Amino acid sequence: MLVAAYAASKAAVVSLTRSLAVEWSKHGITVNAIAPGAILTRALATSVAPGEGSPEELRAQKKELKNFMARMALGRLGEADDIARVALFLASDLSSYITGEMVVVDGGYLIS
């Protein structure tokens, strides 16, 4: 059930972005969204750092992270700056002819 709710929320963001882009375009306003991939935050760093648990659990955690990273085309987790740069671009005049788009910033995870 959680997967269905997550998928529905993502589809809602895409739909809302497109609808608002159409509605607000007559006022010269562009509307876009950013879909971030795995971003190295303090919480993520803490969750993947060696911690407590049995040796088997730690091995399983390390294997899961390795498998996840293997799908990253750029071979690294994103950083907050990676998202900020896209937001800055979308907020600037450089993106004045882009509207109704979902910009995926995931280091190539979805294409791998």
Short mmCIF file of N, CA and C in Angstrom, two decimals:
data_model
loop_
_atom_site.label_atom_id
_atom_site.label_comp_id
_atom_site.label_asym_id
_atom_site.label_seq_id
_atom_site.Cartn_x
_atom_site.Cartn_y
_atom_site.Cartn_z
N MET A 1 0.82 -1.20 0.00
CA MET A 1 0.00 0.00 0.00
C MET A 1 0.86 1.26 0.00
N LEU A 2 1.98 1.22 0.68
CA LEU A 2 2.84 2.40 0.70
C LEU A 2 3.37 2.74 -0.68
N VAL A 3 3.66 1.72 -1.47
CA VAL A 3 4.17 1.96 -2.82
C VAL A 3 3.10 2.66 -3.65
N ALA A 4 1.85 2.24 -3.51
CA ALA A 4 0.75 2.86 -4.27
C ALA A 4 0.58 4.32 -3.86
N ALA A 5 0.65 4.60 -2.58
CA ALA A 5 0.50 5.98 -2.11
C ALA A 5 1.66 6.84 -2.61
N TYR A 6 2.87 6.30 -2.57
CA TYR A 6 4.04 7.03 -3.05
C TYR A 6 3.91 7.33 -4.54
N ALA A 7 3.53 6.33 -5.31
CA ALA A 7 3.38 6.50 -6.76
C ALA A 7 2.29 7.52 -7.07
N ALA A 8 1.19 7.45 -6.34
CA ALA A 8 0.10 8.40 -6.56
C ALA A 8 0.53 9.82 -6.23
N SER A 9 1.32 9.98 -5.19
CA SER A 9 1.77 11.34 -4.83
C SER A 9 2.71 11.90 -5.89
N LYS A 10 3.57 11.06 -6.46
CA LYS A 10 4.46 11.53 -7.52
C LYS A 10 3.67 11.90 -8.77
N ALA A 11 2.68 11.10 -9.12
CA ALA A 11 1.85 11.40 -10.28
C ALA A 11 1.06 12.69 -10.05
N ALA A 12 0.64 12.93 -8.83
CA ALA A 12 -0.08 14.16 -8.49
C ALA A 12 0.81 15.38 -8.68
N VAL A 13 2.07 15.28 -8.31
CA VAL A 13 3.00 16.41 -8.48
C VAL A 13 3.17 16.72 -9.96
N VAL A 14 3.33 15.70 -10.78
CA VAL A 14 3.48 15.90 -12.23
C VAL A 14 2.22 16.55 -12.79
N SER A 15 1.07 16.04 -12.42
CA SER A 15 -0.20 16.58 -12.92
C SER A 15 -0.42 18.02 -12.46
N LEU A 16 -0.16 18.29 -11.20
CA LEU A 16 -0.32 19.65 -10.68
C LEU A 16 0.64 20.61 -11.38
N THR A 17 1.87 20.19 -11.59
CA THR A 17 2.86 21.02 -12.28
C THR A 17 2.37 21.38 -13.67
N ARG A 18 1.90 20.41 -14.40
CA ARG A 18 1.43 20.66 -15.76
C ARG A 18 0.18 21.54 -15.78
N SER A 19 -0.75 21.27 -14.89
CA SER A 19 -1.99 22.06 -14.83
C SER A 19 -1.70 23.51 -14.48
N LEU A 20 -0.85 23.73 -13.49
CA LEU A 20 -0.51 25.10 -13.10
C LEU A 20 0.26 25.80 -14.21
N ALA A 21 1.10 25.07 -14.93
CA ALA A 21 1.85 25.66 -16.04
C ALA A 21 0.90 26.20 -17.10
N VAL A 22 -0.14 25.44 -17.40
CA VAL A 22 -1.13 25.89 -18.38
C VAL A 22 -1.91 27.09 -17.84
N GLU A 23 -2.38 26.99 -16.61
CA GLU A 23 -3.17 28.06 -15.99
C GLU A 23 -2.41 29.37 -15.87
N TRP A 24 -1.19 29.31 -15.43
CA TRP A 24 -0.43 30.51 -15.10
C TRP A 24 0.37 31.06 -16.27
N SER A 25 0.43 30.32 -17.37
CA SER A 25 1.21 30.79 -18.52
C SER A 25 0.66 32.10 -19.06
N LYS A 26 -0.63 32.32 -18.97
CA LYS A 26 -1.22 33.57 -19.48
C LYS A 26 -0.76 34.78 -18.68
N HIS A 27 -0.18 34.54 -17.50
CA HIS A 27 0.37 35.61 -16.67
C HIS A 27 1.89 35.70 -16.79
N GLY A 28 2.45 34.91 -17.71
CA GLY A 28 3.89 34.92 -17.91
C GLY A 28 4.65 34.16 -16.84
N ILE A 29 3.96 33.27 -16.13
CA ILE A 29 4.58 32.50 -15.04
C ILE A 29 4.85 31.09 -15.52
N THR A 30 6.08 30.63 -15.33
CA THR A 30 6.41 29.25 -15.66
C THR A 30 6.35 28.41 -14.38
N VAL A 31 5.96 27.16 -14.54
CA VAL A 31 5.85 26.24 -13.41
C VAL A 31 6.57 24.95 -13.77
N ASN A 32 7.53 24.58 -12.94
CA ASN A 32 8.28 23.34 -13.14
C ASN A 32 8.48 22.67 -11.78
N ALA A 33 8.86 21.43 -11.80
CA ALA A 33 9.11 20.69 -10.56
C ALA A 33 10.44 19.98 -10.66
N ILE A 34 11.00 19.68 -9.51
CA ILE A 34 12.26 18.95 -9.43
C ILE A 34 12.00 17.62 -8.74
N ALA A 35 12.48 16.54 -9.35
CA ALA A 35 12.37 15.21 -8.76
C ALA A 35 13.77 14.75 -8.36
N PRO A 36 14.11 14.95 -7.10
CA PRO A 36 15.46 14.57 -6.67
C PRO A 36 15.60 13.06 -6.49
N GLY A 37 16.78 12.58 -6.77
CA GLY A 37 17.10 11.18 -6.48
C GLY A 37 17.67 11.09 -5.08
N ALA A 38 18.54 10.13 -4.86
CA ALA A 38 19.15 9.93 -3.55
C ALA A 38 20.15 11.04 -3.28
N ILE A 39 19.89 11.80 -2.25
CA ILE A 39 20.73 12.93 -1.88
C ILE A 39 21.40 12.62 -0.55
N LEU A 40 22.70 12.85 -0.50
CA LEU A 40 23.47 12.58 0.71
C LEU A 40 23.16 13.66 1.75
N THR A 41 22.28 13.32 2.65
CA THR A 41 21.90 14.20 3.75
C THR A 41 22.49 13.62 5.03
N ARG A 42 22.42 14.38 6.09
CA ARG A 42 22.90 13.90 7.38
C ARG A 42 22.14 12.62 7.79
N ALA A 43 20.83 12.61 7.56
CA ALA A 43 20.03 11.43 7.92
C ALA A 43 20.45 10.21 7.11
N LEU A 44 20.69 10.38 5.82
CA LEU A 44 21.11 9.25 4.99
C LEU A 44 22.49 8.78 5.40
N ALA A 45 23.40 9.72 5.64
CA ALA A 45 24.76 9.35 6.03
C ALA A 45 24.73 8.55 7.33
N THR A 46 23.88 8.94 8.26
CA THR A 46 23.76 8.22 9.52
C THR A 46 23.19 6.82 9.32
N SER A 47 22.23 6.71 8.39
CA SER A 47 21.58 5.41 8.18
C SER A 47 22.48 4.42 7.45
N VAL A 48 23.43 4.91 6.66
CA VAL A 48 24.31 3.99 5.93
C VAL A 48 25.68 3.84 6.58
N ALA A 49 25.94 4.61 7.62
CA ALA A 49 27.22 4.49 8.33
C ALA A 49 27.22 3.22 9.15
N PRO A 50 28.38 2.62 9.31
CA PRO A 50 28.45 1.42 10.14
C PRO A 50 27.92 1.74 11.53
N GLY A 51 26.98 0.95 11.96
CA GLY A 51 26.37 1.19 13.26
C GLY A 51 26.23 -0.10 14.02
N GLU A 52 25.22 -0.13 14.82
CA GLU A 52 24.98 -1.33 15.60
C GLU A 52 24.23 -2.34 14.77
N GLY A 53 24.38 -3.56 15.13
CA GLY A 53 23.71 -4.64 14.44
C GLY A 53 24.65 -5.83 14.35
N SER A 54 24.06 -6.93 13.99
CA SER A 54 24.87 -8.14 13.86
C SER A 54 25.76 -8.03 12.63
N PRO A 55 26.82 -8.81 12.60
CA PRO A 55 27.68 -8.80 11.40
C PRO A 55 26.89 -9.12 10.12
N GLU A 56 25.90 -10.00 10.23
CA GLU A 56 25.08 -10.35 9.07
C GLU A 56 24.26 -9.15 8.61
N GLU A 57 23.69 -8.41 9.57
CA GLU A 57 22.91 -7.22 9.22
C GLU A 57 23.78 -6.15 8.58
N LEU A 58 24.98 -5.97 9.10
CA LEU A 58 25.89 -4.98 8.55
C LEU A 58 26.32 -5.37 7.14
N ARG A 59 26.57 -6.67 6.90
CA ARG A 59 26.93 -7.13 5.57
C ARG A 59 25.76 -6.92 4.59
N ALA A 60 24.56 -7.23 5.06
CA ALA A 60 23.38 -7.05 4.20
C ALA A 60 23.17 -5.58 3.87
N GLN A 61 23.38 -4.71 4.84
CA GLN A 61 23.24 -3.28 4.61
C GLN A 61 24.28 -2.79 3.61
N LYS A 62 25.51 -3.25 3.76
CA LYS A 62 26.59 -2.85 2.85
C LYS A 62 26.30 -3.35 1.44
N LYS A 63 25.78 -4.57 1.32
CA LYS A 63 25.45 -5.13 0.01
C LYS A 63 24.32 -4.36 -0.65
N GLU A 64 23.32 -3.99 0.15
CA GLU A 64 22.19 -3.22 -0.38
C GLU A 64 22.66 -1.86 -0.91
N LEU A 65 23.52 -1.19 -0.16
CA LEU A 65 24.05 0.10 -0.60
C LEU A 65 24.89 -0.06 -1.87
N LYS A 66 25.71 -1.11 -1.92
CA LYS A 66 26.54 -1.37 -3.10
C LYS A 66 25.67 -1.61 -4.33
N ASN A 67 24.61 -2.40 -4.18
CA ASN A 67 23.70 -2.67 -5.29
C ASN A 67 23.00 -1.39 -5.76
N PHE A 68 22.60 -0.56 -4.80
CA PHE A 68 21.95 0.70 -5.14
C PHE A 68 22.91 1.60 -5.91
N MET A 69 24.13 1.73 -5.41
CA MET A 69 25.13 2.59 -6.05
C MET A 69 25.51 2.08 -7.44
N ALA A 70 25.42 0.79 -7.66
CA ALA A 70 25.75 0.22 -8.97
C ALA A 70 24.79 0.71 -10.05
N ARG A 71 23.59 1.11 -9.65
CA ARG A 71 22.61 1.62 -10.62
C ARG A 71 22.77 3.11 -10.89
N MET A 72 23.66 3.77 -10.17
CA MET A 72 23.85 5.20 -10.35
C MET A 72 24.81 5.41 -11.54
N ALA A 73 24.31 5.95 -12.63
CA ALA A 73 25.14 6.15 -13.81
C ALA A 73 26.35 7.02 -13.50
N LEU A 74 26.17 8.02 -12.64
CA LEU A 74 27.29 8.90 -12.29
C LEU A 74 28.11 8.36 -11.13
N GLY A 75 27.67 7.25 -10.54
CA GLY A 75 28.46 6.56 -9.53
C GLY A 75 28.57 7.25 -8.17
N ARG A 76 27.65 8.15 -7.87
CA ARG A 76 27.70 8.82 -6.57
C ARG A 76 26.31 9.26 -6.16
N LEU A 77 26.15 9.47 -4.87
CA LEU A 77 24.92 10.06 -4.37
C LEU A 77 24.95 11.55 -4.68
N GLY A 78 23.78 12.15 -4.79
CA GLY A 78 23.71 13.58 -5.03
C GLY A 78 23.97 14.35 -3.75
N GLU A 79 24.23 15.63 -3.93
CA GLU A 79 24.43 16.54 -2.81
C GLU A 79 23.38 17.63 -2.90
N ALA A 80 23.14 18.32 -1.82
CA ALA A 80 22.14 19.39 -1.81
C ALA A 80 22.42 20.40 -2.91
N ASP A 81 23.68 20.70 -3.18
CA ASP A 81 24.03 21.65 -4.24
C ASP A 81 23.54 21.20 -5.61
N ASP A 82 23.49 19.90 -5.85
CA ASP A 82 23.02 19.41 -7.14
C ASP A 82 21.56 19.82 -7.37
N ILE A 83 20.76 19.77 -6.33
CA ILE A 83 19.36 20.17 -6.42
C ILE A 83 19.26 21.70 -6.47
N ALA A 84 20.05 22.37 -5.66
CA ALA A 84 20.02 23.84 -5.61
C ALA A 84 20.37 24.45 -6.97
N ARG A 85 21.31 23.86 -7.67
CA ARG A 85 21.70 24.39 -8.98
C ARG A 85 20.56 24.31 -9.99
N VAL A 86 19.81 23.21 -9.93
CA VAL A 86 18.66 23.07 -10.83
C VAL A 86 17.58 24.08 -10.45
N ALA A 87 17.35 24.23 -9.16
CA ALA A 87 16.35 25.21 -8.70
C ALA A 87 16.75 26.62 -9.14
N LEU A 88 18.03 26.95 -9.01
CA LEU A 88 18.52 28.26 -9.42
C LEU A 88 18.32 28.47 -10.92
N PHE A 89 18.63 27.44 -11.71
CA PHE A 89 18.42 27.51 -13.15
C PHE A 89 16.95 27.76 -13.47
N LEU A 90 16.07 26.98 -12.84
CA LEU A 90 14.64 27.11 -13.12
C LEU A 90 14.08 28.46 -12.66
N ALA A 91 14.70 29.05 -11.66
CA ALA A 91 14.25 30.35 -11.17
C ALA A 91 14.83 31.51 -11.98
N SER A 92 15.77 31.21 -12.86
CA SER A 92 16.43 32.26 -13.63
C SER A 92 15.77 32.43 -15.01
N ASP A 93 16.17 33.51 -15.68
CA ASP A 93 15.69 33.75 -17.04
C ASP A 93 16.24 32.73 -18.04
N LEU A 94 17.26 31.99 -17.66
CA LEU A 94 17.83 30.98 -18.55
C LEU A 94 16.82 29.88 -18.88
N SER A 95 15.80 29.72 -18.03
CA SER A 95 14.80 28.68 -18.26
C SER A 95 13.45 29.27 -18.67
N SER A 96 13.47 30.45 -19.26
CA SER A 96 12.22 31.17 -19.55
C SER A 96 11.31 30.46 -20.55
N TYR A 97 11.82 29.50 -21.30
CA TYR A 97 11.00 28.80 -22.29
C TYR A 97 10.73 27.35 -21.86
N ILE A 98 10.85 27.10 -20.56
CA ILE A 98 10.58 25.77 -20.01
C ILE A 98 9.43 25.90 -19.03
N THR A 99 8.38 25.15 -19.25
CA THR A 99 7.26 25.15 -18.31
C THR A 99 6.53 23.81 -18.38
N GLY A 100 5.98 23.42 -17.23
CA GLY A 100 5.24 22.16 -17.16
C GLY A 100 6.11 20.93 -17.11
N GLU A 101 7.36 21.10 -16.74
CA GLU A 101 8.30 19.98 -16.77
C GLU A 101 8.67 19.50 -15.37
N MET A 102 8.97 18.22 -15.29
CA MET A 102 9.52 17.60 -14.09
C MET A 102 10.98 17.31 -14.41
N VAL A 103 11.88 17.99 -13.73
CA VAL A 103 13.31 17.80 -13.96
C VAL A 103 13.82 16.76 -12.96
N VAL A 104 14.26 15.64 -13.48
CA VAL A 104 14.76 14.55 -12.65
C VAL A 104 16.25 14.78 -12.41
N VAL A 105 16.63 14.85 -11.14
CA VAL A 105 18.02 15.07 -10.75
C VAL A 105 18.43 13.87 -9.89
N ASP A 106 18.84 12.79 -10.56
CA ASP A 106 19.09 11.55 -9.86
C ASP A 106 20.40 10.86 -10.22
N GLY A 107 21.30 11.59 -10.85
CA GLY A 107 22.60 11.01 -11.19
C GLY A 107 22.52 9.88 -12.20
N GLY A 108 21.41 9.81 -12.92
CA GLY A 108 21.24 8.76 -13.92
C GLY A 108 20.67 7.46 -13.38
N TYR A 109 20.10 7.49 -12.18
CA TYR A 109 19.56 6.26 -11.57
C TYR A 109 18.44 5.67 -12.44
N LEU A 110 17.52 6.50 -12.90
CA LEU A 110 16.37 5.99 -13.64
C LEU A 110 16.74 5.44 -15.02
N ILE A 111 17.85 5.90 -15.59
CA ILE A 111 18.22 5.41 -16.92
C ILE A 111 19.10 4.18 -16.86
N SER A 112 19.52 3.81 -15.68
CA SER A 112 20.42 2.66 -15.54
C SER A 112 19.67 1.37 -15.38
#
